[in-house]
Amino acid sequence: MLKKVFKSKQAVAGLLIILIVVFIAIFAPWLAPNQPEEINPAKKFTGASLEYPLGTDQLGRCIFSRLIYGARYSLGIAVPVLLVLAVISLLIGTIPPYLGGRFDQLFVVVSDIFMSFPPLLVVLSLVGALGQGILNIMIAVVFSMWVWFAKVVRSYVLLERKQGYIMAAKIAGCSDLKIITRHIIPNILPALLVYFSTGIAGMILMISGFSFLGLGITAGVPEWGAMLSSGKAYLYSHPLLLVYPGLFILFTATGFNLFGEALRDIISPEEV
Amino acid sequence: MLGYIRNRLFSLIIVLIGVTMLSFIFSNISSVDPAEALARRSMLSPTPKQIEEIRKEMGLNLPIYQQYLNWLWGALRGELGISLLTRNPVAADLAEKLPATFLIVGLASLWIIIITVPLSILSALKKGSFFDHTLRMITIFGISIPNFWLGFILLVAFAIMLPFFKVVDYGNFKSLILPSFTIAIPMAASSIRLLRATILANMNKDFVIYAKARGISNSRIIWQHILKNSLPPMITVFCQYLGYMIAGSAIVETVFSWPGIGSHLVNAIIGRDLPTINGCVLVIAVLFVFFNLLADLVNSMINPKMLNEKGEF
């Protein structure tokens, strides 16, 4: 499996992009030439220079440093949300179909109701109710996405449960818990990895979209979506303020999508 | 067939009850006291007694299930309360904003179909070719691009550097083009991938081999047989996209200063206008449920054979 991943150019390219972004996020204080929130009113909208590699914004802050620190926000929000979603979906996606009966029917009804809201709408209405703030955005995203993640896990579990080896494990006296944790989950994990990888890309887009709308993240924070939002006032005079943060979002999301897609091709080549 | 529609309508009612409950709960977990919010908007420094009076007037002192039933009864009659920001009835505001959103979503759907169908057929036919690989890379970019940024890039390129369009424009066909394109591109990228995969999966089916054996030409097999059998998943997904696009209009409408339901909802959230938030969420959710129903009905009409003996897909 790992060998195949390293053989696929697309997977390597995606992985490389992900590693670059993670590297930037971790080593941001060493990579950034200036403090991202340091205001310098005397140097508004300066062009590229040695001191400011991409120039400065409307408050004289170093654009390059802000972009670098932005990686921390994008990954710092998307990765924890994904981990929570992974745990929730593994619990809710595996146990009800395994137990079956009333419990399972209840899950189907509840998920049907939750799936009749577009995720974006759930986040919008929850942020409207809970108020703004990074934590509220994270809660709202988990609340809107759990059902879609759980449904995907569930569909894999339902497929896997019919396999002969599960019956064999049962006959051999394996407990339900052991079958789920030792047999079903390891077998569906590669397929889930594909979903999680493309899911992170979707989440990065969604979260930057919210901070672009001015929901969740306050204006001064060096987050890519928020930078775009404050840059839109300078659409005519300094369009580059809008171009850079978007490129960073595109770059990051492309990395996760490339990797996820390549992984899908490796796992289920018949769908290529 | 009739049995199927009956079952589907029954489950629709359950889902709708759930949708109204959830949007009611969402609006009630807020830390803001709506009575106080309204009092502060109409009076400078309301006394606790005045707030209590407003609470009574708005029916907020009733038990929660009573409030829900009142709200539901009002919603059924088209009364969604009074907006705190515009002071108009929420329903009237929505009726004014919805057509603008329908216009861009409608045109975006047209773009999606025009872009998706030929490109995915071509790429499925020439699987593994240079064209196929290039299209694949383009669609990966398409699903990775933040659509608000795409909107700004289009604005900078086609309204500022090359002034074909106006930056803020509303009311004519030309003003629809950039916003609808911005909504359509990410959706088209993911539907190209789906349709290509569905066509490829159908190409190895027995009915294709049989059609080939009968001497039917390749292009006719694709247009008449494969495409017809690839449609059902596409219709389901496409109708889901309609709902996503209406919800996603929040972002694109903000970029283009477009006066639709999405930007209305965003303004309501920023202004903490709970009745409007509620109304928008309800309308968008009902539309989403309706589009899903539409997909199932269209599918069951195109391909009645796909229903199983219980009348389900």
Coordinates of C-alpha atoms in Angstrom, one line a residue:
Chain A
M1 CA 0.0 0.0 0.0
L2 CA 2.7 2.5 1.0
K3 CA 4.8 1.5 -2.0
K4 CA 1.9 2.2 -4.3
V5 CA 1.4 5.6 -2.7
F6 CA 5.0 6.6 -3.3
K7 CA 4.7 5.3 -6.9
S8 CA 1.8 7.5 -7.7
K9 CA 3.0 11.0 -8.9
Q10 CA -0.3 12.5 -7.9
A11 CA -0.2 11.1 -4.3
V12 CA 3.4 12.3 -3.9
A13 CA 2.6 15.8 -5.1
G14 CA -0.4 16.0 -2.8
L15 CA 1.6 14.7 0.1
L16 CA 4.4 17.2 -0.6
I17 CA 2.0 20.1 -0.6
I18 CA 0.4 18.9 2.7
L19 CA 3.9 18.6 4.3
I20 CA 4.9 22.1 3.0
V21 CA 1.8 23.6 4.6
V22 CA 2.2 21.7 7.8
F23 CA 5.9 22.8 7.9
I24 CA 4.9 26.4 7.4
A25 CA 2.3 26.2 10.1
I26 CA 4.7 24.7 12.7
F27 CA 7.7 26.9 11.9
A28 CA 5.8 30.1 11.3
P29 CA 7.6 32.2 13.9
W30 CA 11.0 31.3 12.3
L31 CA 9.8 31.7 8.6
A32 CA 8.0 35.0 9.0
P33 CA 10.2 38.0 8.6
N34 CA 7.9 40.3 10.7
Q35 CA 5.3 40.0 13.4
P36 CA 2.0 39.3 11.6
E37 CA -0.1 41.7 13.8
E38 CA 2.5 44.5 14.0
I39 CA 0.9 47.7 12.7
N40 CA 3.1 50.3 11.0
P41 CA 0.9 53.2 9.7
A42 CA 3.9 54.9 8.1
K43 CA 4.3 52.1 5.7
K44 CA 0.8 51.4 4.2
F45 CA 0.6 49.6 0.9
T46 CA 4.3 49.4 0.2
G47 CA 5.5 47.3 -2.6
A48 CA 7.7 44.2 -2.3
S49 CA 11.0 44.8 -0.6
L50 CA 13.6 42.9 1.4
E51 CA 11.9 43.8 4.6
Y52 CA 8.4 43.0 3.4
P53 CA 8.7 40.3 0.7
L54 CA 5.1 40.8 -0.5
G55 CA 4.6 44.4 0.6
T56 CA 2.3 45.6 3.3
D57 CA -1.5 45.9 3.7
Q58 CA -3.8 48.8 4.6
L59 CA -2.4 48.9 8.2
G60 CA 1.2 48.5 7.2
R61 CA 1.3 44.9 8.3
C62 CA 3.6 42.5 6.5
I63 CA 1.5 40.5 4.1
F64 CA 4.0 37.6 3.8
S65 CA 4.1 37.1 7.5
R66 CA 0.4 37.1 7.8
L67 CA 0.0 34.6 5.0
I68 CA 2.5 32.3 6.8
Y69 CA 0.7 32.6 10.2
G70 CA -2.5 31.9 8.3
A71 CA -1.5 28.3 7.8
R72 CA -1.8 27.9 11.6
Y73 CA -5.4 29.0 11.6
S74 CA -6.5 27.0 8.6
L75 CA -4.9 23.7 9.8
G76 CA -5.5 24.5 13.5
I77 CA -9.2 24.7 12.9
A78 CA -9.7 22.1 10.2
V79 CA -7.6 19.3 11.8
P80 CA -9.2 19.2 15.3
V81 CA -12.7 19.4 13.7
L82 CA -11.8 16.5 11.5
L83 CA -10.5 14.4 14.4
V84 CA -13.7 15.0 16.4
L85 CA -15.8 14.2 13.3
A86 CA -13.7 11.0 12.8
V87 CA -14.3 9.8 16.3
I88 CA -18.0 10.6 16.2
S89 CA -18.6 9.1 12.8
L90 CA -16.7 5.9 13.8
L91 CA -18.9 5.5 16.9
I92 CA -22.2 6.4 15.2
G93 CA -21.4 4.8 11.9
T94 CA -20.4 1.4 13.3
I95 CA -22.5 0.7 16.3
P96 CA -26.1 1.2 15.2
P97 CA -25.9 -0.8 12.0
Y98 CA -24.2 -3.5 14.0
L99 CA -26.8 -3.7 16.7
G100 CA -29.7 -3.2 14.2
G101 CA -33.3 -3.1 15.2
R102 CA -35.0 0.0 16.7
F103 CA -31.7 1.7 17.5
D104 CA -30.7 1.6 13.9
Q105 CA -34.1 2.8 12.7
L106 CA -33.8 5.8 15.0
F107 CA -30.4 6.6 13.5
V108 CA -31.9 6.5 10.0
V109 CA -34.7 8.9 10.9
V110 CA -32.5 11.4 12.7
S111 CA -29.9 11.3 9.9
D112 CA -32.6 11.9 7.3
I113 CA -33.7 15.0 9.1
F114 CA -30.2 16.3 9.5
M115 CA -29.4 15.6 5.9
S116 CA -32.3 17.7 4.8
F117 CA -30.2 20.8 5.7
P118 CA -27.3 21.8 3.5
P119 CA -24.3 21.8 5.8
L120 CA -23.5 25.4 5.1
L121 CA -27.0 26.4 6.2
V122 CA -26.6 24.5 9.5
V123 CA -23.4 26.4 10.2
L124 CA -24.9 29.7 9.3
S125 CA -27.9 29.2 11.5
L126 CA -25.9 27.9 14.4
V127 CA -23.4 30.7 14.3
G128 CA -26.4 33.0 14.1
A129 CA -27.7 31.4 17.3
L130 CA -24.5 30.8 19.2
G131 CA -22.8 34.0 18.3
Q132 CA -19.4 34.4 16.7
G133 CA -16.0 33.1 17.7
I134 CA -13.6 30.4 16.5
L135 CA -14.9 27.8 19.0
N136 CA -18.5 28.4 17.9
I137 CA -17.6 27.9 14.3
M138 CA -15.9 24.6 15.1
I139 CA -18.9 23.4 17.1
A140 CA -21.2 24.5 14.2
V141 CA -19.1 22.7 11.6
V142 CA -19.0 19.5 13.7
F143 CA -22.8 19.7 14.1
S144 CA -23.4 20.2 10.5
M145 CA -21.0 17.5 9.1
W146 CA -21.3 14.6 11.6
V147 CA -24.3 13.1 9.8
W148 CA -22.6 13.0 6.4
F149 CA -19.4 11.5 7.9
A150 CA -21.4 8.9 9.8
K151 CA -23.5 8.0 6.7
V152 CA -20.3 7.3 4.8
V153 CA -18.8 5.2 7.6
R154 CA -22.1 3.4 7.9
S155 CA -22.3 2.5 4.2
Y156 CA -18.9 1.0 4.3
V157 CA -19.8 -1.0 7.5
L158 CA -22.9 -2.3 5.9
L159 CA -20.9 -3.5 2.9
E160 CA -18.1 -5.0 5.0
R161 CA -20.5 -6.8 7.4
K162 CA -21.6 -9.1 4.6
Q163 CA -18.1 -10.4 3.9
G164 CA -17.3 -14.0 4.7
Y165 CA -14.5 -13.2 7.1
I166 CA -16.8 -11.5 9.5
M167 CA -19.0 -14.6 9.6
A168 CA -15.8 -16.6 10.1
A169 CA -14.8 -14.4 13.0
K170 CA -18.2 -14.8 14.6
I171 CA -18.1 -18.5 14.3
A172 CA -14.6 -18.4 15.9
G173 CA -16.2 -16.8 18.9
C174 CA -15.2 -13.2 18.4
S175 CA -17.2 -10.6 20.4
D176 CA -19.0 -7.8 18.6
L177 CA -16.7 -5.2 20.0
K178 CA -13.7 -7.1 18.8
I179 CA -15.2 -7.6 15.4
I180 CA -15.8 -3.9 15.1
T181 CA -12.5 -2.7 16.4
R182 CA -10.2 -5.4 15.1
H183 CA -11.8 -6.4 11.8
I184 CA -14.3 -3.9 10.4
I185 CA -12.5 -0.6 11.3
P186 CA -9.0 -1.7 10.0
N187 CA -10.6 -2.9 6.7
I188 CA -12.6 0.2 6.0
L189 CA -9.9 2.6 7.2
P190 CA -8.2 3.2 3.8
A191 CA -11.5 4.1 2.3
L192 CA -12.2 6.5 5.2
L193 CA -8.8 8.0 4.8
V194 CA -9.8 9.1 1.3
Y195 CA -13.0 10.7 2.6
F196 CA -11.2 12.4 5.5
S197 CA -8.5 13.8 3.2
T198 CA -11.0 15.3 0.8
G199 CA -13.1 16.3 3.8
I200 CA -10.2 18.4 5.2
A201 CA -10.0 20.3 1.9
G202 CA -13.8 20.9 2.0
M203 CA -13.5 22.1 5.6
I204 CA -10.6 24.5 4.9
L205 CA -12.8 26.0 2.1
M206 CA -15.8 26.2 4.4
I207 CA -14.0 27.8 7.3
S208 CA -12.2 30.4 5.2
G209 CA -15.6 31.1 3.6
F210 CA -17.1 31.9 7.0
S211 CA -14.3 34.1 8.1
F212 CA -14.6 35.8 4.7
L213 CA -18.3 36.5 5.6
G214 CA -17.0 38.1 8.8
L215 CA -18.5 35.2 10.9
G216 CA -16.4 33.5 13.5
I217 CA -13.0 35.1 13.1
T218 CA -12.4 38.7 14.1
A219 CA -11.1 41.0 11.5
G220 CA -7.5 41.5 12.7
V221 CA -6.6 37.8 12.9
P222 CA -4.2 36.7 10.1
E223 CA -6.5 34.0 8.7
W224 CA -6.7 33.7 5.0
G225 CA -10.4 34.1 4.7
A226 CA -10.4 37.1 7.0
M227 CA -7.5 38.7 5.1
L228 CA -9.6 38.4 1.9
S229 CA -12.5 39.9 3.7
S230 CA -10.6 43.0 4.8
G231 CA -8.9 43.2 1.4
K232 CA -12.2 43.5 -0.5
A233 CA -12.4 47.2 0.3
Y234 CA -9.2 47.7 -1.8
L235 CA -10.5 45.7 -4.8
Y236 CA -9.7 48.6 -7.2
S237 CA -6.5 50.0 -5.8
H238 CA -4.7 46.9 -4.4
P239 CA -6.2 43.7 -6.0
L240 CA -3.1 41.8 -4.9
L241 CA -4.3 41.9 -1.3
L242 CA -7.1 39.6 -2.5
V243 CA -5.0 37.4 -4.8
Y244 CA -2.4 36.1 -2.2
P245 CA -4.7 34.7 0.5
G246 CA -6.8 32.9 -2.1
L247 CA -3.8 31.3 -3.7
F248 CA -2.8 29.9 -0.3
I249 CA -6.2 28.5 0.3
L250 CA -6.3 27.0 -3.2
F251 CA -2.8 25.5 -2.7
T252 CA -3.7 23.9 0.6
A253 CA -7.0 22.5 -0.5
T254 CA -5.5 21.2 -3.7
G255 CA -2.9 19.3 -1.7
F256 CA -5.5 17.5 0.3
N257 CA -7.7 16.8 -2.7
L258 CA -4.8 15.5 -4.8
F259 CA -3.7 13.2 -2.1
G260 CA -7.2 12.0 -1.3
E261 CA -8.0 11.4 -5.0
A262 CA -4.8 9.5 -5.6
L263 CA -5.5 7.4 -2.6
R264 CA -8.9 6.6 -3.9
D265 CA -7.5 5.4 -7.2
I266 CA -5.0 3.1 -5.4
I267 CA -7.7 1.6 -3.1
S268 CA -10.4 1.1 -5.7
P269 CA -8.8 1.1 -9.1
E270 CA -12.0 -0.1 -10.8
E271 CA -13.6 3.3 -10.4
V272 CA -10.8 5.3 -12.1
Chain B
M1 CA -45.6 3.9 -8.8
L2 CA -48.5 5.6 -6.9
G3 CA -47.6 3.6 -3.8
Y4 CA -44.1 4.9 -4.1
I5 CA -45.3 8.5 -4.4
R6 CA -47.5 8.0 -1.3
N7 CA -44.7 6.6 0.7
R8 CA -42.4 9.3 -0.4
L9 CA -44.9 12.0 0.6
F10 CA -45.4 10.4 4.0
S11 CA -41.7 10.4 4.7
L12 CA -41.6 14.0 3.4
I13 CA -44.0 15.1 6.2
I14 CA -41.9 13.5 8.9
V15 CA -38.8 15.1 7.5
L16 CA -40.5 18.5 7.3
I17 CA -41.7 18.2 10.9
G18 CA -38.1 17.4 11.9
V19 CA -36.8 20.3 9.8
T20 CA -39.1 22.8 11.5
M21 CA -38.2 21.4 14.9
L22 CA -34.5 21.7 14.3
S23 CA -34.7 25.2 12.9
F24 CA -36.8 26.2 15.9
I25 CA -34.3 24.6 18.3
F26 CA -31.4 26.3 16.6
S27 CA -33.0 29.7 17.1
N28 CA -33.7 28.9 20.8
I29 CA -30.3 27.9 21.9
S30 CA -29.2 31.5 21.4
S31 CA -27.7 33.3 24.4
V32 CA -29.6 36.4 23.2
D33 CA -33.0 37.0 24.8
P34 CA -35.2 38.0 21.9
A35 CA -37.6 40.0 24.1
E36 CA -34.7 42.0 25.4
A37 CA -33.2 42.4 22.0
L38 CA -36.5 43.8 20.6
A39 CA -36.9 46.1 23.6
R40 CA -33.4 47.5 23.2
R41 CA -34.1 48.2 19.6
S42 CA -37.3 50.1 20.2
M43 CA -36.5 51.8 23.6
L44 CA -33.4 53.4 24.8
S45 CA -33.2 51.8 28.3
P46 CA -36.1 49.4 28.8
T47 CA -37.1 48.6 32.3
P48 CA -37.4 44.9 33.3
K49 CA -41.2 45.4 33.4
Q50 CA -41.3 46.6 29.7
I51 CA -39.2 43.6 28.7
E52 CA -41.6 41.3 30.5
E53 CA -44.5 42.9 28.6
I54 CA -42.8 42.4 25.3
R55 CA -42.1 38.8 26.3
K56 CA -45.8 38.3 26.9
E57 CA -46.7 40.0 23.7
M58 CA -44.3 37.8 21.7
G59 CA -45.6 34.7 23.5
L60 CA -42.1 34.0 24.8
N61 CA -43.4 33.3 28.3
L62 CA -45.3 30.2 27.1
P63 CA -43.8 26.7 27.5
I64 CA -41.4 25.7 24.7
Y65 CA -43.7 23.2 22.9
Q66 CA -46.4 25.8 22.9
Q67 CA -44.0 28.4 21.4
Y68 CA -43.1 25.8 18.7
L69 CA -46.7 25.0 17.8
N70 CA -47.5 28.8 17.6
W71 CA -44.5 29.4 15.4
L72 CA -45.4 26.3 13.2
W73 CA -49.0 27.5 12.9
G74 CA -47.8 30.9 11.9
A75 CA -45.3 29.5 9.4
L76 CA -48.0 27.4 7.8
R77 CA -50.0 30.5 7.2
G78 CA -46.9 32.3 5.9
E79 CA -46.4 34.4 9.0
L80 CA -42.7 34.3 10.1
G81 CA -42.7 37.2 12.4
I82 CA -41.4 40.8 12.0
S83 CA -37.7 41.4 11.1
L84 CA -35.8 43.3 13.8
L85 CA -33.6 45.0 11.2
T86 CA -35.9 46.0 8.4
R87 CA -39.1 46.0 10.5
N88 CA -41.0 44.4 7.6
P89 CA -42.7 41.0 7.9
V90 CA -40.0 38.4 7.4
A91 CA -42.1 36.6 4.7
A92 CA -42.4 39.8 2.7
D93 CA -38.6 40.3 2.8
L94 CA -38.1 36.7 1.7
A95 CA -40.6 37.0 -1.1
E96 CA -38.6 40.1 -2.4
K97 CA -35.2 38.4 -2.1
L98 CA -35.9 34.9 -3.3
P99 CA -36.3 35.7 -7.1
A100 CA -32.9 37.3 -7.2
T101 CA -31.3 34.1 -5.8
F102 CA -33.4 31.9 -8.1
L103 CA -32.1 33.8 -11.1
I104 CA -28.5 33.2 -10.4
V105 CA -29.0 29.6 -9.3
G106 CA -31.1 28.9 -12.4
L107 CA -28.5 30.3 -14.7
A108 CA -25.8 28.5 -12.8
S109 CA -27.6 25.2 -13.3
L110 CA -27.7 25.9 -17.0
W111 CA -23.9 26.5 -17.0
I112 CA -23.4 23.3 -15.1
I113 CA -25.3 21.2 -17.6
I114 CA -23.7 22.8 -20.6
I115 CA -20.2 22.3 -19.1
T116 CA -20.7 18.9 -17.6
V117 CA -22.4 16.7 -20.2
P118 CA -20.1 17.2 -23.2
L119 CA -16.8 17.3 -21.2
S120 CA -17.6 14.2 -19.1
I121 CA -18.7 12.1 -22.2
L122 CA -15.6 13.1 -24.1
S123 CA -13.3 12.3 -21.1
A124 CA -15.0 9.0 -20.6
L125 CA -14.7 8.1 -24.3
K126 CA -11.0 9.1 -24.3
K127 CA -10.2 7.6 -21.0
G128 CA -6.5 7.8 -20.2
S129 CA -5.8 10.3 -22.9
F130 CA -4.0 13.7 -22.5
F131 CA -7.4 15.4 -22.5
D132 CA -8.7 13.1 -19.8
H133 CA -5.7 13.8 -17.5
T134 CA -5.9 17.5 -18.1
L135 CA -9.6 17.6 -17.4
R136 CA -9.0 15.6 -14.2
M137 CA -6.4 18.1 -13.0
I138 CA -8.7 21.0 -13.9
T139 CA -11.6 19.5 -11.9
I140 CA -9.3 18.9 -8.9
F141 CA -8.5 22.6 -9.0
G142 CA -12.2 23.3 -9.5
I143 CA -13.2 21.6 -6.3
S144 CA -10.3 23.1 -4.4
I145 CA -10.9 26.7 -5.3
P146 CA -12.6 28.9 -2.7
N147 CA -15.6 30.3 -4.6
F148 CA -15.6 33.8 -3.0
W149 CA -12.0 34.1 -4.2
L150 CA -13.0 32.9 -7.6
G151 CA -15.7 35.6 -7.6
F152 CA -13.1 38.3 -6.8
I153 CA -10.7 37.1 -9.4
L154 CA -13.4 37.2 -12.0
L155 CA -14.3 40.7 -10.8
V156 CA -10.7 41.9 -11.0
A157 CA -10.3 40.3 -14.4
F158 CA -13.5 41.1 -16.2
A159 CA -14.8 44.2 -14.4
I160 CA -11.7 46.1 -13.5
M161 CA -8.9 45.2 -15.8
L162 CA -11.1 44.4 -18.8
P163 CA -14.3 46.4 -18.1
F164 CA -16.8 44.0 -19.7
F165 CA -19.0 44.0 -16.6
K166 CA -19.8 46.4 -13.7
V167 CA -18.5 45.6 -10.2
V168 CA -21.8 46.3 -8.6
D169 CA -24.7 45.6 -11.0
Y170 CA -28.2 44.3 -10.6
G171 CA -31.2 44.0 -12.8
N172 CA -30.1 43.0 -16.2
F173 CA -29.0 39.7 -17.8
K174 CA -25.3 40.9 -18.0
S175 CA -25.2 41.4 -14.2
L176 CA -26.1 37.7 -13.8
I177 CA -23.2 36.2 -15.7
L178 CA -20.3 36.6 -13.3
P179 CA -22.2 35.5 -10.1
S180 CA -23.8 32.5 -11.8
F181 CA -20.4 31.4 -13.2
T182 CA -18.8 31.7 -9.8
I183 CA -21.5 29.4 -8.3
A184 CA -21.4 27.0 -11.2
I185 CA -17.7 26.3 -11.5
P186 CA -17.0 24.3 -8.3
M187 CA -20.3 22.4 -8.8
A188 CA -19.5 21.7 -12.5
A189 CA -16.1 20.3 -11.4
S190 CA -17.6 17.8 -9.1
S191 CA -20.4 16.8 -11.4
I192 CA -17.9 16.2 -14.3
R193 CA -16.1 13.7 -12.1
L194 CA -19.3 12.0 -11.1
L195 CA -20.8 11.7 -14.5
R196 CA -17.5 10.5 -16.0
A197 CA -17.2 7.8 -13.4
T198 CA -20.9 6.7 -13.9
I199 CA -20.5 6.6 -17.7
L200 CA -17.4 4.5 -17.3
A201 CA -19.1 2.1 -14.9
N202 CA -22.0 1.7 -17.3
M203 CA -19.7 1.0 -20.3
N204 CA -18.9 -2.5 -19.1
K205 CA -22.5 -3.5 -18.5
D206 CA -24.1 -6.3 -20.5
F207 CA -26.6 -4.0 -22.2
V208 CA -23.7 -2.1 -23.8
I209 CA -22.1 -5.3 -25.1
Y210 CA -25.5 -6.4 -26.4
A211 CA -26.1 -3.1 -28.2
K212 CA -22.6 -3.4 -29.7
A213 CA -23.4 -6.9 -30.9
R214 CA -26.5 -5.6 -32.6
G215 CA -24.3 -3.3 -34.6
I216 CA -25.4 0.0 -33.0
S217 CA -22.9 2.7 -33.5
N218 CA -20.8 3.9 -30.6
S219 CA -22.1 7.4 -30.5
R220 CA -25.7 6.1 -30.5
I221 CA -24.9 3.7 -27.6
I222 CA -23.5 6.6 -25.6
W223 CA -26.3 9.0 -26.2
Q224 CA -29.2 6.6 -26.1
H225 CA -28.2 3.8 -23.7
I226 CA -25.4 4.8 -21.5
L227 CA -26.5 8.4 -20.9
K228 CA -30.0 7.3 -20.0
N229 CA -28.7 4.8 -17.5
S230 CA -26.2 7.3 -16.1
L231 CA -28.8 9.9 -15.5
P232 CA -30.4 8.8 -12.2
P233 CA -27.4 9.4 -9.9
M234 CA -26.8 12.7 -11.7
I235 CA -30.3 13.9 -11.2
T236 CA -30.2 13.1 -7.5
V237 CA -26.9 14.9 -7.1
F238 CA -28.0 17.8 -9.3
C239 CA -31.1 18.4 -7.2
Q240 CA -28.9 18.3 -4.1
Y241 CA -26.7 20.9 -5.8
L242 CA -29.7 23.2 -6.3
G243 CA -30.1 23.2 -2.5
Y244 CA -26.4 23.7 -1.9
M245 CA -26.3 26.5 -4.4
I246 CA -29.1 28.4 -2.6
A247 CA -27.4 28.0 0.7
G248 CA -24.0 28.8 -0.9
S249 CA -25.4 31.9 -2.4
A250 CA -24.7 33.5 1.0
I251 CA -21.0 33.7 0.0
V252 CA -21.3 34.6 -3.6
E253 CA -24.0 37.2 -3.1
T254 CA -21.8 38.9 -0.6
V255 CA -19.0 39.1 -3.2
F256 CA -21.2 40.6 -5.9
S257 CA -23.4 42.7 -3.6
W258 CA -26.3 40.7 -4.9
P259 CA -29.6 41.3 -3.1
G260 CA -30.7 37.7 -2.7
I261 CA -31.7 35.5 0.2
G262 CA -28.1 34.5 1.0
S263 CA -26.8 38.0 1.6
H264 CA -30.0 38.7 3.5
L265 CA -29.3 35.7 5.8
V266 CA -25.7 36.9 6.4
N267 CA -26.8 40.4 7.2
A268 CA -29.4 38.9 9.6
I269 CA -26.7 36.8 11.3
I270 CA -24.4 39.8 11.8
G271 CA -27.3 41.9 13.0
R272 CA -28.6 39.0 15.2
D273 CA -32.1 39.3 13.7
L274 CA -33.5 36.0 14.9
P275 CA -36.9 36.0 13.2
T276 CA -35.2 36.6 9.8
I277 CA -32.5 33.9 10.5
N278 CA -35.3 31.5 11.3
G279 CA -37.3 32.3 8.3
C280 CA -34.4 32.1 5.9
V281 CA -33.3 28.7 7.4
L282 CA -36.8 27.3 7.1
V283 CA -37.3 28.4 3.5
I284 CA -33.9 27.1 2.4
A285 CA -34.4 23.8 4.2
V286 CA -37.9 23.3 2.7
L287 CA -36.5 24.1 -0.7
F288 CA -33.7 21.5 -0.2
V289 CA -36.3 18.8 0.9
F290 CA -38.4 19.7 -2.1
F291 CA -35.6 19.4 -4.6
N292 CA -34.6 16.0 -3.2
L293 CA -38.2 14.9 -3.6
L294 CA -38.2 16.2 -7.1
A295 CA -35.1 14.2 -7.9
D296 CA -36.7 11.0 -6.7
L297 CA -39.9 11.6 -8.7
V298 CA -38.1 12.4 -11.9
N299 CA -35.9 9.3 -11.5
S300 CA -38.9 7.1 -10.9
M301 CA -40.5 8.5 -14.0
I302 CA -37.5 8.0 -16.2
N303 CA -36.6 4.6 -15.0
P304 CA -39.6 2.9 -13.2
K305 CA -37.6 -0.4 -13.3
M306 CA -35.2 0.9 -10.8
L307 CA -37.8 0.8 -8.0
N308 CA -37.6 -2.4 -6.1
E309 CA -40.6 -4.4 -5.1
K310 CA -41.2 -2.2 -2.1
G311 CA -41.4 0.8 -4.3
E312 CA -38.0 2.3 -3.2
F313 CA -34.8 2.9 -4.9

